[in-house]
mmCIF file of C-alpha atoms and ligand atoms in Angstrom:
data_model
loop_
_atom_site.group_PDB
_atom_site.id
_atom_site.type_symbol
_atom_site.label_atom_id
_atom_site.label_comp_id
_atom_site.label_asym_id
_atom_site.label_seq_id
_atom_site.Cartn_x
_atom_site.Cartn_y
_atom_site.Cartn_z
ATOM 1 C CA MET Y 1 33.107 103.937 121.964
ATOM 2 C CA SER Y 2 32.447 103.621 118.477
ATOM 3 C CA THR Y 3 34.573 100.720 116.611
ATOM 4 C CA VAL Y 4 35.757 103.998 114.694
ATOM 5 C CA GLU Y 5 37.344 105.373 117.366
ATOM 6 C CA ASN Y 6 38.904 102.073 118.522
ATOM 7 C CA HIS Y 7 41.486 103.048 116.135
ATOM 8 C CA GLY Y 8 43.755 105.724 117.772
ATOM 9 C CA GLU Y 9 42.866 108.374 115.431
ATOM 10 C CA ASN Y 10 40.176 110.519 116.073
ATOM 11 C CA SER Y 11 37.549 111.461 113.572
ATOM 12 C CA ASN Y 12 37.015 115.057 115.336
ATOM 13 C CA THR Y 13 40.453 115.833 114.093
ATOM 14 C CA GLY Y 14 39.482 115.125 110.463
ATOM 15 C CA ILE Y 15 41.730 112.416 110.038
ATOM 16 C CA LEU Y 16 40.520 109.544 108.438
ATOM 17 C CA PRO Y 17 40.586 106.303 110.685
ATOM 18 C CA ILE Y 18 42.874 103.801 109.516
ATOM 19 C CA ASN Y 19 40.043 101.148 109.051
ATOM 20 C CA LEU Y 20 37.327 103.677 107.246
ATOM 21 C CA PRO Y 21 37.454 104.425 103.408
ATOM 22 C CA LEU Y 22 36.846 107.929 102.184
ATOM 23 C CA ASP Y 23 33.452 108.795 101.503
ATOM 24 C CA PHE Y 24 34.247 108.840 97.788
ATOM 25 C CA SER Y 25 30.239 109.288 96.942
ATOM 26 C CA SER Y 26 30.687 113.447 98.028
ATOM 27 C CA ILE Y 27 34.155 114.156 96.884
ATOM 28 C CA GLN Y 28 35.083 116.658 94.010
ATOM 29 C CA SER Y 29 39.048 116.598 94.187
ATOM 30 C CA ILE Y 30 41.848 114.368 95.915
ATOM 31 C CA PRO Y 31 42.081 114.966 99.363
ATOM 32 C CA GLU Y 32 45.959 115.720 100.575
ATOM 33 C CA SER Y 33 45.822 112.303 102.817
ATOM 34 C CA HIS Y 34 45.421 110.750 99.364
ATOM 35 C CA ALA Y 35 47.849 112.165 97.386
ATOM 36 C CA TRP Y 36 51.107 110.097 96.090
ATOM 37 C CA SER Y 37 53.900 111.751 95.443
ATOM 38 C CA GLU Y 38 54.751 110.769 91.401
ATOM 39 C CA SER Y 39 57.685 107.963 92.334
ATOM 40 C CA ASN Y 40 55.287 106.088 94.150
ATOM 41 C CA ASN Y 41 52.609 106.382 91.356
ATOM 42 C CA ASP Y 42 54.410 105.963 88.132
ATOM 43 C CA ASN Y 43 51.786 105.894 85.785
ATOM 44 C CA GLN Y 44 54.077 106.167 83.115
ATOM 45 C CA ILE Y 45 54.257 102.708 81.626
ATOM 46 C CA LYS Y 46 57.292 102.018 79.445
ATOM 47 C CA ASN Y 47 56.782 98.483 78.231
ATOM 48 C CA ASN Y 48 52.890 98.724 77.245
ATOM 49 C CA GLY Y 49 52.768 98.693 73.358
ATOM 50 C CA SER Y 50 56.099 99.194 73.031
ATOM 51 C CA SER Y 51 57.969 95.607 73.957
ATOM 52 C CA SER Y 52 56.619 92.266 72.558
ATOM 53 C CA LEU Y 53 56.945 91.287 76.203
ATOM 54 C CA ALA Y 54 53.376 90.375 77.719
ATOM 55 C CA LEU Y 55 51.363 88.554 80.368
ATOM 56 C CA PRO Y 56 51.007 85.395 79.452
ATOM 57 C CA ILE Y 57 47.517 84.243 77.872
ATOM 58 C CA ILE Y 58 47.388 80.398 78.944
ATOM 59 C CA ASP Y 59 44.355 78.014 78.063
ATOM 60 C CA LEU Y 60 43.798 75.499 80.316
ATOM 61 C CA ASN Y 61 42.772 73.002 78.225
ATOM 62 C CA ASP Y 62 46.271 73.050 76.248
ATOM 63 C CA PRO Y 63 48.280 70.100 76.041
ATOM 64 C CA ASN Y 64 50.897 71.894 77.392
ATOM 65 C CA VAL Y 65 49.703 73.456 79.720
ATOM 66 C CA MET Y 66 51.666 72.479 82.911
ATOM 67 C CA ASP Y 67 54.859 73.797 81.341
ATOM 68 C CA GLN Y 68 52.719 77.059 80.397
ATOM 69 C CA ILE Y 69 51.974 77.785 83.938
ATOM 70 C CA GLY Y 70 55.102 76.640 85.034
ATOM 71 C CA HIS Y 71 56.870 79.032 82.943
ATOM 72 C CA ALA Y 72 54.379 81.715 83.693
ATOM 73 C CA CYS Y 73 55.000 81.448 87.325
ATOM 74 C CA GLU Y 74 58.718 81.517 86.899
ATOM 75 C CA GLU Y 75 59.135 84.727 84.886
ATOM 76 C CA TRP Y 76 56.018 86.554 85.974
ATOM 77 C CA GLY Y 77 54.306 85.160 88.607
ATOM 78 C CA ALA Y 78 51.301 85.894 87.275
ATOM 79 C CA PHE Y 79 49.075 84.759 84.241
ATOM 80 C CA GLN Y 80 45.481 84.795 82.364
ATOM 81 C CA LEU Y 81 43.803 82.255 82.034
ATOM 82 C CA LYS Y 82 41.150 80.976 79.868
ATOM 83 C CA ASN Y 83 39.094 77.915 79.562
ATOM 84 C CA HIS Y 84 39.172 78.293 82.766
ATOM 85 C CA GLY Y 85 35.568 76.616 83.522
ATOM 86 C CA ILE Y 86 33.861 79.174 86.168
ATOM 87 C CA PRO Y 87 30.681 79.405 84.494
ATOM 88 C CA LYS Y 88 29.972 82.932 83.062
ATOM 89 C CA ASN Y 89 26.633 83.287 85.120
ATOM 90 C CA ILE Y 90 28.595 83.090 88.492
ATOM 91 C CA ILE Y 91 31.203 86.035 87.547
ATOM 92 C CA GLU Y 92 28.280 87.863 86.603
ATOM 93 C CA LYS Y 93 26.021 87.358 89.267
ATOM 94 C CA LEU Y 94 29.468 88.355 91.647
ATOM 95 C CA GLU Y 95 29.740 91.305 89.607
ATOM 96 C CA VAL Y 96 26.279 92.727 90.570
ATOM 97 C CA GLU Y 97 26.053 92.192 94.153
ATOM 98 C CA THR Y 98 29.391 93.663 94.438
ATOM 99 C CA LYS Y 99 28.577 96.424 93.029
ATOM 100 C CA ARG Y 100 25.310 96.398 95.192
ATOM 101 C CA LEU Y 101 27.315 96.037 97.838
ATOM 102 C CA PHE Y 102 29.546 99.252 97.483
ATOM 103 C CA ASP Y 103 26.844 101.336 95.912
ATOM 104 C CA LEU Y 104 25.437 101.585 99.070
ATOM 105 C CA SER Y 105 25.741 104.715 101.358
ATOM 106 C CA LYS Y 106 28.555 105.133 103.392
ATOM 107 C CA GLU Y 107 26.220 104.867 106.841
ATOM 108 C CA GLN Y 108 24.897 101.429 105.257
ATOM 109 C CA LYS Y 109 28.857 99.634 105.004
ATOM 110 C CA MET Y 110 30.016 101.050 108.048
ATOM 111 C CA LYS Y 111 27.428 98.707 110.307
ATOM 112 C CA ALA Y 112 30.123 96.215 108.678
ATOM 113 C CA LEU Y 113 32.976 98.639 109.291
ATOM 114 C CA ARG Y 114 36.226 96.241 110.219
ATOM 115 C CA THR Y 115 38.089 96.595 113.364
ATOM 116 C CA LEU Y 116 41.745 95.219 114.020
ATOM 117 C CA ASN Y 117 40.128 92.435 115.618
ATOM 118 C CA TYR Y 118 37.776 91.236 113.588
ATOM 119 C CA PRO Y 119 39.116 91.459 110.487
ATOM 120 C CA THR Y 120 36.429 90.904 107.765
ATOM 121 C CA GLY Y 121 33.416 93.092 106.594
ATOM 122 C CA TYR Y 122 34.063 96.747 104.859
ATOM 123 C CA GLY Y 123 36.835 99.147 105.656
ATOM 124 C CA THR Y 124 40.546 99.920 104.207
ATOM 125 C CA VAL Y 125 43.185 97.408 103.271
ATOM 126 C CA TRP Y 126 44.938 96.278 106.021
ATOM 127 C CA ILE Y 127 48.630 96.908 104.519
ATOM 128 C CA THR Y 128 47.099 100.842 104.963
ATOM 129 C CA PRO Y 129 48.970 101.407 108.175
ATOM 130 C CA PHE Y 130 52.568 100.603 106.187
ATOM 131 C CA PHE Y 131 51.540 104.270 104.501
ATOM 132 C CA GLN Y 132 51.287 107.583 105.006
ATOM 133 C CA GLN Y 133 48.970 108.075 102.242
ATOM 134 C CA ARG Y 134 45.723 106.619 101.951
ATOM 135 C CA MET Y 135 44.507 104.668 99.040
ATOM 136 C CA TRP Y 136 41.602 105.062 96.620
ATOM 137 C CA GLN Y 137 39.567 101.967 97.596
ATOM 138 C CA GLU Y 138 37.003 100.652 99.725
ATOM 139 C CA GLY Y 139 37.129 97.020 100.227
ATOM 140 C CA PHE Y 140 34.843 93.811 101.854
ATOM 141 C CA THR Y 141 37.220 91.138 103.297
ATOM 142 C CA ILE Y 142 35.655 87.724 103.428
ATOM 143 C CA HIS Y 143 37.029 84.749 105.313
ATOM 144 C CA ASP Y 144 34.787 81.166 105.292
ATOM 145 C CA SER Y 145 31.192 82.713 104.704
ATOM 146 C CA PRO Y 146 30.159 86.231 104.576
ATOM 147 C CA VAL Y 147 26.803 85.211 106.385
ATOM 148 C CA ASP Y 148 27.680 87.185 109.526
ATOM 149 C CA ASP Y 149 28.510 90.679 108.108
ATOM 150 C CA ALA Y 150 26.145 90.440 105.398
ATOM 151 C CA LYS Y 151 23.654 90.187 108.126
ATOM 152 C CA LYS Y 152 24.772 93.640 109.377
ATOM 153 C CA ILE Y 153 23.714 95.376 106.516
ATOM 154 C CA TRP Y 154 21.175 93.219 104.696
ATOM 155 C CA PRO Y 155 19.292 92.246 108.050
ATOM 156 C CA ASP Y 156 16.686 90.432 105.641
ATOM 157 C CA ASP Y 157 18.015 90.339 102.264
ATOM 158 C CA TYR Y 158 21.347 88.982 102.785
ATOM 159 C CA GLN Y 159 20.941 85.575 101.036
ATOM 160 C CA ILE Y 160 21.589 86.502 97.357
ATOM 161 C CA PHE Y 161 24.847 88.316 98.309
ATOM 162 C CA CYS Y 162 25.748 85.092 100.118
ATOM 163 C CA ASP Y 163 24.472 82.425 97.293
ATOM 164 C CA ALA Y 164 26.866 84.625 94.527
ATOM 165 C CA ILE Y 165 30.116 84.942 96.970
ATOM 166 C CA LYS Y 166 29.392 81.052 97.731
ATOM 167 C CA LYS Y 167 29.332 79.954 94.219
ATOM 168 C CA PHE Y 168 32.388 81.992 93.221
ATOM 169 C CA GLN Y 169 34.175 80.941 96.339
ATOM 170 C CA ASP Y 170 33.400 77.140 95.428
ATOM 171 C CA GLU Y 171 34.465 77.590 92.017
ATOM 172 C CA SER Y 172 37.481 79.109 92.540
ATOM 173 C CA MET Y 173 38.734 77.129 94.993
ATOM 174 C CA LEU Y 174 38.313 73.888 92.537
ATOM 175 C CA LEU Y 175 40.301 75.621 89.700
ATOM 176 C CA ILE Y 176 43.222 76.359 91.898
ATOM 177 C CA GLU Y 177 43.485 73.179 93.066
ATOM 178 C CA LYS Y 178 43.707 72.287 89.368
ATOM 179 C CA LEU Y 179 46.867 74.829 88.908
ATOM 180 C CA ILE Y 180 47.817 73.387 92.641
ATOM 181 C CA HIS Y 181 47.855 69.875 90.827
ATOM 182 C CA LEU Y 182 49.753 71.216 87.444
ATOM 183 C CA SER Y 183 52.303 73.593 89.546
ATOM 184 C CA PHE Y 184 53.509 70.815 91.664
ATOM 185 C CA LYS Y 185 53.779 68.575 89.192
ATOM 186 C CA TYR Y 186 55.905 70.476 87.477
ATOM 187 C CA LEU Y 187 57.939 71.419 90.206
ATOM 188 C CA GLY Y 188 58.367 67.430 90.785
ATOM 189 C CA ILE Y 189 56.572 67.650 94.341
ATOM 190 C CA SER Y 190 54.771 64.415 94.917
ATOM 191 C CA GLU Y 191 51.119 63.577 95.031
ATOM 192 C CA GLU Y 192 51.188 62.905 98.814
ATOM 193 C CA GLU Y 193 52.745 66.107 99.177
ATOM 194 C CA LYS Y 194 50.348 67.843 97.256
ATOM 195 C CA GLU Y 195 47.371 66.343 99.729
ATOM 196 C CA ASN Y 196 48.944 68.235 102.353
ATOM 197 C CA TRP Y 197 48.002 71.245 100.497
ATOM 198 C CA ILE Y 198 44.782 71.249 99.241
ATOM 199 C CA GLY Y 199 41.082 69.957 100.860
ATOM 200 C CA ASN Y 200 41.200 70.483 104.275
ATOM 201 C CA ASN Y 201 44.303 71.831 104.861
ATOM 202 C CA HIS Y 202 43.742 74.814 102.786
ATOM 203 C CA ALA Y 203 41.688 78.013 103.596
ATOM 204 C CA GLY Y 204 39.796 80.327 101.245
ATOM 205 C CA ALA Y 205 39.527 84.510 101.808
ATOM 206 C CA ILE Y 206 37.737 86.519 99.265
ATOM 207 C CA GLN Y 207 38.452 90.368 99.063
ATOM 208 C CA LEU Y 208 36.086 92.439 96.935
ATOM 209 C CA ASN Y 209 37.167 96.199 95.905
ATOM 210 C CA SER Y 210 35.942 99.081 94.722
ATOM 211 C CA TYR Y 211 38.144 101.546 93.201
ATOM 212 C CA PRO Y 212 35.722 104.960 92.333
ATOM 213 C CA ILE Y 213 36.353 107.464 89.673
ATOM 214 C CA CYS Y 214 39.192 109.678 90.943
ATOM 215 C CA PRO Y 215 39.409 113.404 89.626
ATOM 216 C CA LYS Y 216 43.415 113.243 89.198
ATOM 217 C CA PRO Y 217 44.074 109.500 88.728
ATOM 218 C CA GLU Y 218 47.891 110.137 88.358
ATOM 219 C CA LYS Y 219 48.162 111.255 92.092
ATOM 220 C CA ALA Y 220 46.115 108.451 93.237
ATOM 221 C CA MET Y 221 46.754 105.025 94.059
ATOM 222 C CA GLY Y 222 44.427 102.366 94.290
ATOM 223 C CA ILE Y 223 46.346 99.431 95.887
ATOM 224 C CA VAL Y 224 49.925 100.054 96.281
ATOM 225 C CA ALA Y 225 52.377 97.767 95.102
ATOM 226 C CA HIS Y 226 52.494 94.295 97.437
ATOM 227 C CA THR Y 227 52.546 90.172 96.982
ATOM 228 C CA ASP Y 228 49.818 88.091 98.123
ATOM 229 C CA THR Y 229 49.964 85.730 101.114
ATOM 230 C CA SER Y 230 48.526 83.306 99.096
ATOM 231 C CA ILE Y 231 49.384 80.138 97.578
ATOM 232 C CA PHE Y 232 47.571 81.264 94.247
ATOM 233 C CA THR Y 233 45.455 84.430 93.672
ATOM 234 C CA LEU Y 234 42.591 83.968 91.604
ATOM 235 C CA LEU Y 235 41.516 87.334 90.146
ATOM 236 C CA ASN Y 236 38.170 88.877 88.002
ATOM 237 C CA GLN Y 237 38.684 92.914 86.901
ATOM 238 C CA SER Y 238 35.545 93.046 85.471
ATOM 239 C CA GLN Y 239 35.093 95.797 82.808
ATOM 240 C CA VAL Y 240 37.725 98.057 83.500
ATOM 241 C CA SER Y 241 41.446 97.635 83.646
ATOM 242 C CA GLY Y 242 43.494 99.041 85.962
ATOM 243 C CA LEU Y 243 45.854 96.197 87.693
ATOM 244 C CA GLN Y 244 49.466 96.344 87.014
ATOM 245 C CA VAL Y 245 52.048 93.211 87.445
ATOM 246 C CA PHE Y 246 55.786 94.204 87.886
ATOM 247 C CA LYS Y 247 58.425 92.492 85.860
ATOM 248 C CA ASP Y 248 61.975 92.446 86.827
ATOM 249 C CA ASP Y 249 64.327 94.271 84.489
ATOM 250 C CA ALA Y 250 61.193 95.345 82.684
ATOM 251 C CA GLY Y 251 59.056 97.327 84.633
ATOM 252 C CA TRP Y 252 55.300 97.651 85.223
ATOM 253 C CA PHE Y 253 52.302 96.042 82.913
ATOM 254 C CA THR Y 254 49.159 96.726 82.682
ATOM 255 C CA VAL Y 255 46.906 93.493 82.591
ATOM 256 C CA PRO Y 256 44.426 93.976 79.417
ATOM 257 C CA LEU Y 257 40.978 93.228 80.016
ATOM 258 C CA GLU Y 258 40.479 89.637 78.012
ATOM 259 C CA PRO Y 259 36.967 88.816 78.053
ATOM 260 C CA ASN Y 260 36.257 85.372 79.365
ATOM 261 C CA THR Y 261 39.839 85.112 81.410
ATOM 262 C CA VAL Y 262 40.570 85.426 85.155
ATOM 263 C CA VAL Y 263 44.073 86.381 86.309
ATOM 264 C CA ILE Y 264 46.155 83.770 88.372
ATOM 265 C CA ASN Y 265 48.909 85.257 90.362
ATOM 266 C CA THR Y 266 51.281 83.552 92.877
ATOM 267 C CA GLY Y 267 51.716 84.288 96.138
ATOM 268 C CA ASP Y 268 54.438 84.405 99.098
ATOM 269 C CA VAL Y 269 53.654 80.459 99.734
ATOM 270 C CA LEU Y 270 54.136 79.214 96.459
ATOM 271 C CA HIS Y 271 57.342 81.112 96.138
ATOM 272 C CA ILE Y 272 58.521 79.684 99.683
ATOM 273 C CA LEU Y 273 57.426 76.243 98.790
ATOM 274 C CA SER Y 274 59.273 76.468 95.223
ATOM 275 C CA ASN Y 275 62.104 77.461 96.968
ATOM 276 C CA ALA Y 276 61.985 81.230 95.407
ATOM 277 C CA ARG Y 277 61.850 79.017 92.191
ATOM 278 C CA PHE Y 278 58.195 80.688 91.072
ATOM 279 C CA LYS Y 279 57.952 84.580 91.803
ATOM 280 C CA SER Y 280 55.757 85.757 94.094
ATOM 281 C CA ALA Y 281 54.153 88.886 91.790
ATOM 282 C CA LEU Y 282 54.627 92.333 92.782
ATOM 283 C CA HIS Y 283 51.485 93.654 91.662
ATOM 284 C CA ARG Y 284 49.218 97.093 92.415
ATOM 285 C CA VAL Y 285 46.221 98.770 91.283
ATOM 286 C CA THR Y 286 46.033 102.386 89.335
ATOM 287 C CA VAL Y 287 42.717 104.095 89.451
ATOM 288 C CA ASN Y 288 41.195 106.537 86.559
ATOM 289 C CA SER Y 289 38.848 109.251 85.790
ATOM 290 C CA VAL Y 290 36.073 107.717 83.526
ATOM 291 C CA LYS Y 291 34.769 104.430 84.879
ATOM 292 C CA HIS Y 292 34.340 103.121 88.698
ATOM 293 C CA ARG Y 293 36.251 99.762 88.974
ATOM 294 C CA TYR Y 294 35.469 96.492 90.836
ATOM 295 C CA SER Y 295 37.312 93.579 91.354
ATOM 296 C CA MET Y 296 36.610 90.234 92.979
ATOM 297 C CA VAL Y 297 39.745 88.231 93.885
ATOM 298 C CA TYR Y 298 39.940 84.754 95.981
ATOM 299 C CA PHE Y 299 43.040 83.649 97.642
ATOM 300 C CA TYR Y 300 44.077 80.313 98.211
ATOM 301 C CA ARG Y 301 45.683 80.056 101.629
ATOM 302 C CA PRO Y 302 46.656 76.964 103.921
ATOM 303 C CA ILE Y 303 45.210 76.504 107.365
ATOM 304 C CA MET Y 304 47.111 79.000 110.042
ATOM 305 C CA LYS Y 305 48.876 75.600 111.854
ATOM 306 C CA HIS Y 306 50.403 74.308 108.481
ATOM 307 C CA VAL Y 307 53.973 74.405 108.128
ATOM 308 C CA VAL Y 308 55.529 76.255 105.592
ATOM 309 C CA ALA Y 309 58.942 75.513 104.300
ATOM 310 C CA PRO Y 310 60.698 74.501 100.560
ATOM 311 C CA LEU Y 311 59.327 71.331 99.402
ATOM 312 C CA VAL Y 312 61.749 71.243 96.462
ATOM 313 C CA SER Y 313 65.382 71.331 96.911
ATOM 314 C CA ASN Y 314 68.330 70.442 99.399
ATOM 315 C CA ASN Y 315 69.140 73.647 99.909
ATOM 316 C CA PRO Y 316 66.406 75.305 101.354
ATOM 317 C CA ARG Y 317 66.357 79.166 101.230
ATOM 318 C CA PHE Y 318 63.537 79.799 103.550
ATOM 319 C CA ARG Y 319 63.439 78.593 107.014
ATOM 320 C CA ALA Y 320 60.174 76.648 107.783
ATOM 321 C CA LEU Y 321 57.188 78.244 109.992
ATOM 322 C CA THR Y 322 53.820 78.382 110.234
ATOM 323 C CA PHE Y 323 51.489 80.108 108.430
ATOM 324 C CA LYS Y 324 50.369 81.566 111.036
ATOM 325 C CA GLU Y 325 53.594 82.999 112.148
ATOM 326 C CA TYR Y 326 54.415 84.325 108.629
ATOM 327 C CA VAL Y 327 50.961 86.192 108.565
ATOM 328 C CA ALA Y 328 52.298 87.785 111.470
ATOM 329 C CA MET Y 329 55.491 88.641 110.371
ATOM 330 C CA LYS Y 330 54.021 90.074 107.464
ATOM 331 C CA ASN Y 331 51.835 92.053 109.577
ATOM 332 C CA LYS Y 332 54.797 93.453 111.131
ATOM 333 C CA HIS Y 333 57.376 93.668 108.386
ATOM 334 C CA PHE Y 334 55.046 94.025 105.326
ATOM 335 C CA ASP Y 335 57.517 93.511 101.951
ATOM 336 C CA LYS Y 336 60.902 92.991 104.110
ATOM 337 C CA THR Y 337 59.336 89.211 105.197
ATOM 338 C CA LEU Y 338 60.730 86.936 102.848
ATOM 339 C CA SER Y 339 64.003 88.194 103.152
ATOM 340 C CA ILE Y 340 63.769 87.872 106.713
ATOM 341 C CA ILE Y 341 62.847 84.124 107.078
ATOM 342 C CA SER Y 342 65.590 83.555 103.817
ATOM 343 C CA VAL Y 343 68.430 81.587 105.240
ATOM 344 C CA LYS Y 344 71.647 83.179 104.452
ATOM 345 C CA GLU Y 345 74.013 81.132 101.755
ATOM 346 C CA ASP Y 346 77.552 80.032 103.253
HETATM 347 C C1 LIG K 1 43.291 86.814 103.303
HETATM 348 C C2 LIG K 1 43.877 87.849 103.300
HETATM 349 C C3 LIG K 1 44.984 88.380 102.172
HETATM 350 C C4 LIG K 1 45.044 89.619 102.106
HETATM 351 C C5 LIG K 1 44.713 89.759 103.663
HETATM 352 C C6 LIG K 1 43.255 88.602 103.911
HETATM 353 C C7 LIG K 1 42.116 89.610 103.615
HETATM 354 C C8 LIG K 1 42.744 90.522 102.759
HETATM 355 C C9 LIG K 1 43.367 90.324 101.595
HETATM 356 C C10 LIG K 1 44.130 91.655 101.087
HETATM 357 C C11 LIG K 1 43.551 92.479 99.750
HETATM 358 C C12 LIG K 1 43.913 93.624 99.353
HETATM 359 C C13 LIG K 1 45.996 93.283 99.463
HETATM 360 C C14 LIG K 1 46.157 93.077 100.749
HETATM 361 C C15 LIG K 1 47.887 92.899 100.719
HETATM 362 C C16 LIG K 1 45.697 93.117 101.505
HETATM 363 O O1 LIG K 1 46.227 94.450 102.661
HETATM 364 O O2 LIG K 1 44.515 92.823 102.156
HETATM 365 C C17 LIG K 1 45.586 91.419 100.878
HETATM 366 C C18 LIG K 1 46.278 90.541 102.157
HETATM 367 C C19 LIG K 1 47.491 89.602 101.425
HETATM 368 O O3 LIG K 1 47.228 88.969 100.207
HETATM 369 O O4 LIG K 1 48.293 89.790 102.421
HETATM 370 O O1 LIG K 2 41.633 95.257 92.230
HETATM 371 C C1 LIG K 2 42.841 94.158 91.335
HETATM 372 O O2 LIG K 2 42.779 94.205 90.201
HETATM 373 C C2 LIG K 2 44.040 93.982 92.525
HETATM 374 C C3 LIG K 2 43.540 93.462 93.759
HETATM 375 C C4 LIG K 2 44.885 93.234 94.621
HETATM 376 O O3 LIG K 2 45.938 93.045 93.978
HETATM 377 C C5 LIG K 2 44.042 92.133 96.200
HETATM 378 O O4 LIG K 2 43.071 92.633 96.432
HETATM 379 O O5 LIG K 2 44.926 91.629 96.206
HETATM 380 FE FE1 LIG K 3 47.113 91.403 96.099
#
C-alpha cells in the first residue's frame, strides 16, 4: 500500500488524501475542495491604511528593546525585528533552496511525502483535518535535521539544501534565545528559570511554505487562522506579503514587507508561561493571483518531556502539563486547547 492510501481516503475517488497538496502546477481554476466561504476568508481588511495602528517594528539595537518587545508581545503577540543579526546571505540561500524544492515536480516532492506516523517532509499542514476545505499551500516540515527527507528527493545532491537549512536553524535559535532572555527579564522571570527553557531543553522545527499563484485568491486560503505551538516563531516572508495578524477589537492586519526584517510571533507556550500576559498571535496567510509566495519559518519549542506551566503569578490561569501532552491535546482540540487547560476562577 502506498503512503498516500494509508490515510483513509482513496485517491481513486478523486478526493485528495489528507496529507497530499493539490498539484498546483496543472491547475487553472479553483476546485470545489479549495473554495472557502467569504466569511472564512475576509479579505476586506478594515484597518490597513485607515488606522494609525500598526504591527510594531523593533530595532534589536534600541536601548529600550526589552520594553518594546514586552509591549508588543502584550498587545499583538507579534512584531517585525530589524538589526536581528541573521546574515543576509543565509536568508538568500534559504530562499533559493526553498524555491528549488517546491519547483520540483509533484512526483519528485512526493518521494518525501509525510505520513501521520512520520510528520516530517513534504505535505499539507497538520491542521488540515480540522477543516472541510483544503488550503492553497504546500509545505515541507523539518524536525532537527532535514537530511533523511532531503536524501529521498536528492539522493546525491542533498547537501546544499541541508547546509542552507542548518545555517538558518542555528542563527534563528541564537536570535530567539536573545528574545527569550529579554522577554523573560521583562516578565520578571529569574535567570535560573530561563536556563530551563533554552539550550538542551529546547527543540527546533522548521516549516517551509509555498503558496502558488491562485486564480481566485478571494476564495482561497493560504493557511487558515491559527496560533503556533511554540515559545517564539521566527518567519521570513521573502518577497511577497500575505501574512496577517489578528488584533483584538481591531481585526486583521497585513504584515507589510519590510526589507531586512524578520517577523517574530509568540506561541501558545509563551502565552502559558507568561500566565496569559503575552498573547499567542492569531495569524493566517492569504494568497494572490500575481506572485508565487514562499515563506520560511522557525519554531522554538521545548523538548517533549518539559513541564509547561505559568512562571509569573501566584494565581496560575493554566494547569501544568508536559509539552508532549499539550501537543497531543492540540492535535485533538486545535484552537480550544488553551481554554481546556485553563483553570476556572472561583
Ligand atoms: C513544530 C511544529 C509547529 C507546527 C507543527 C509542527 C510542524 C509544523 C508546524 C505548522 C506549520 C504551519 C501551521 C501549523 C499550525 C501546522 O499545521 O504545522 C504549525 C504547527 C504549530 O505550530 O502548531
Ligand atoms: O507563510 C507565512 O507567512 C506564515 C506561515 C505560518 O503561519 C506557519 O508556518 O505557521
Ligand atoms: Fe503559524
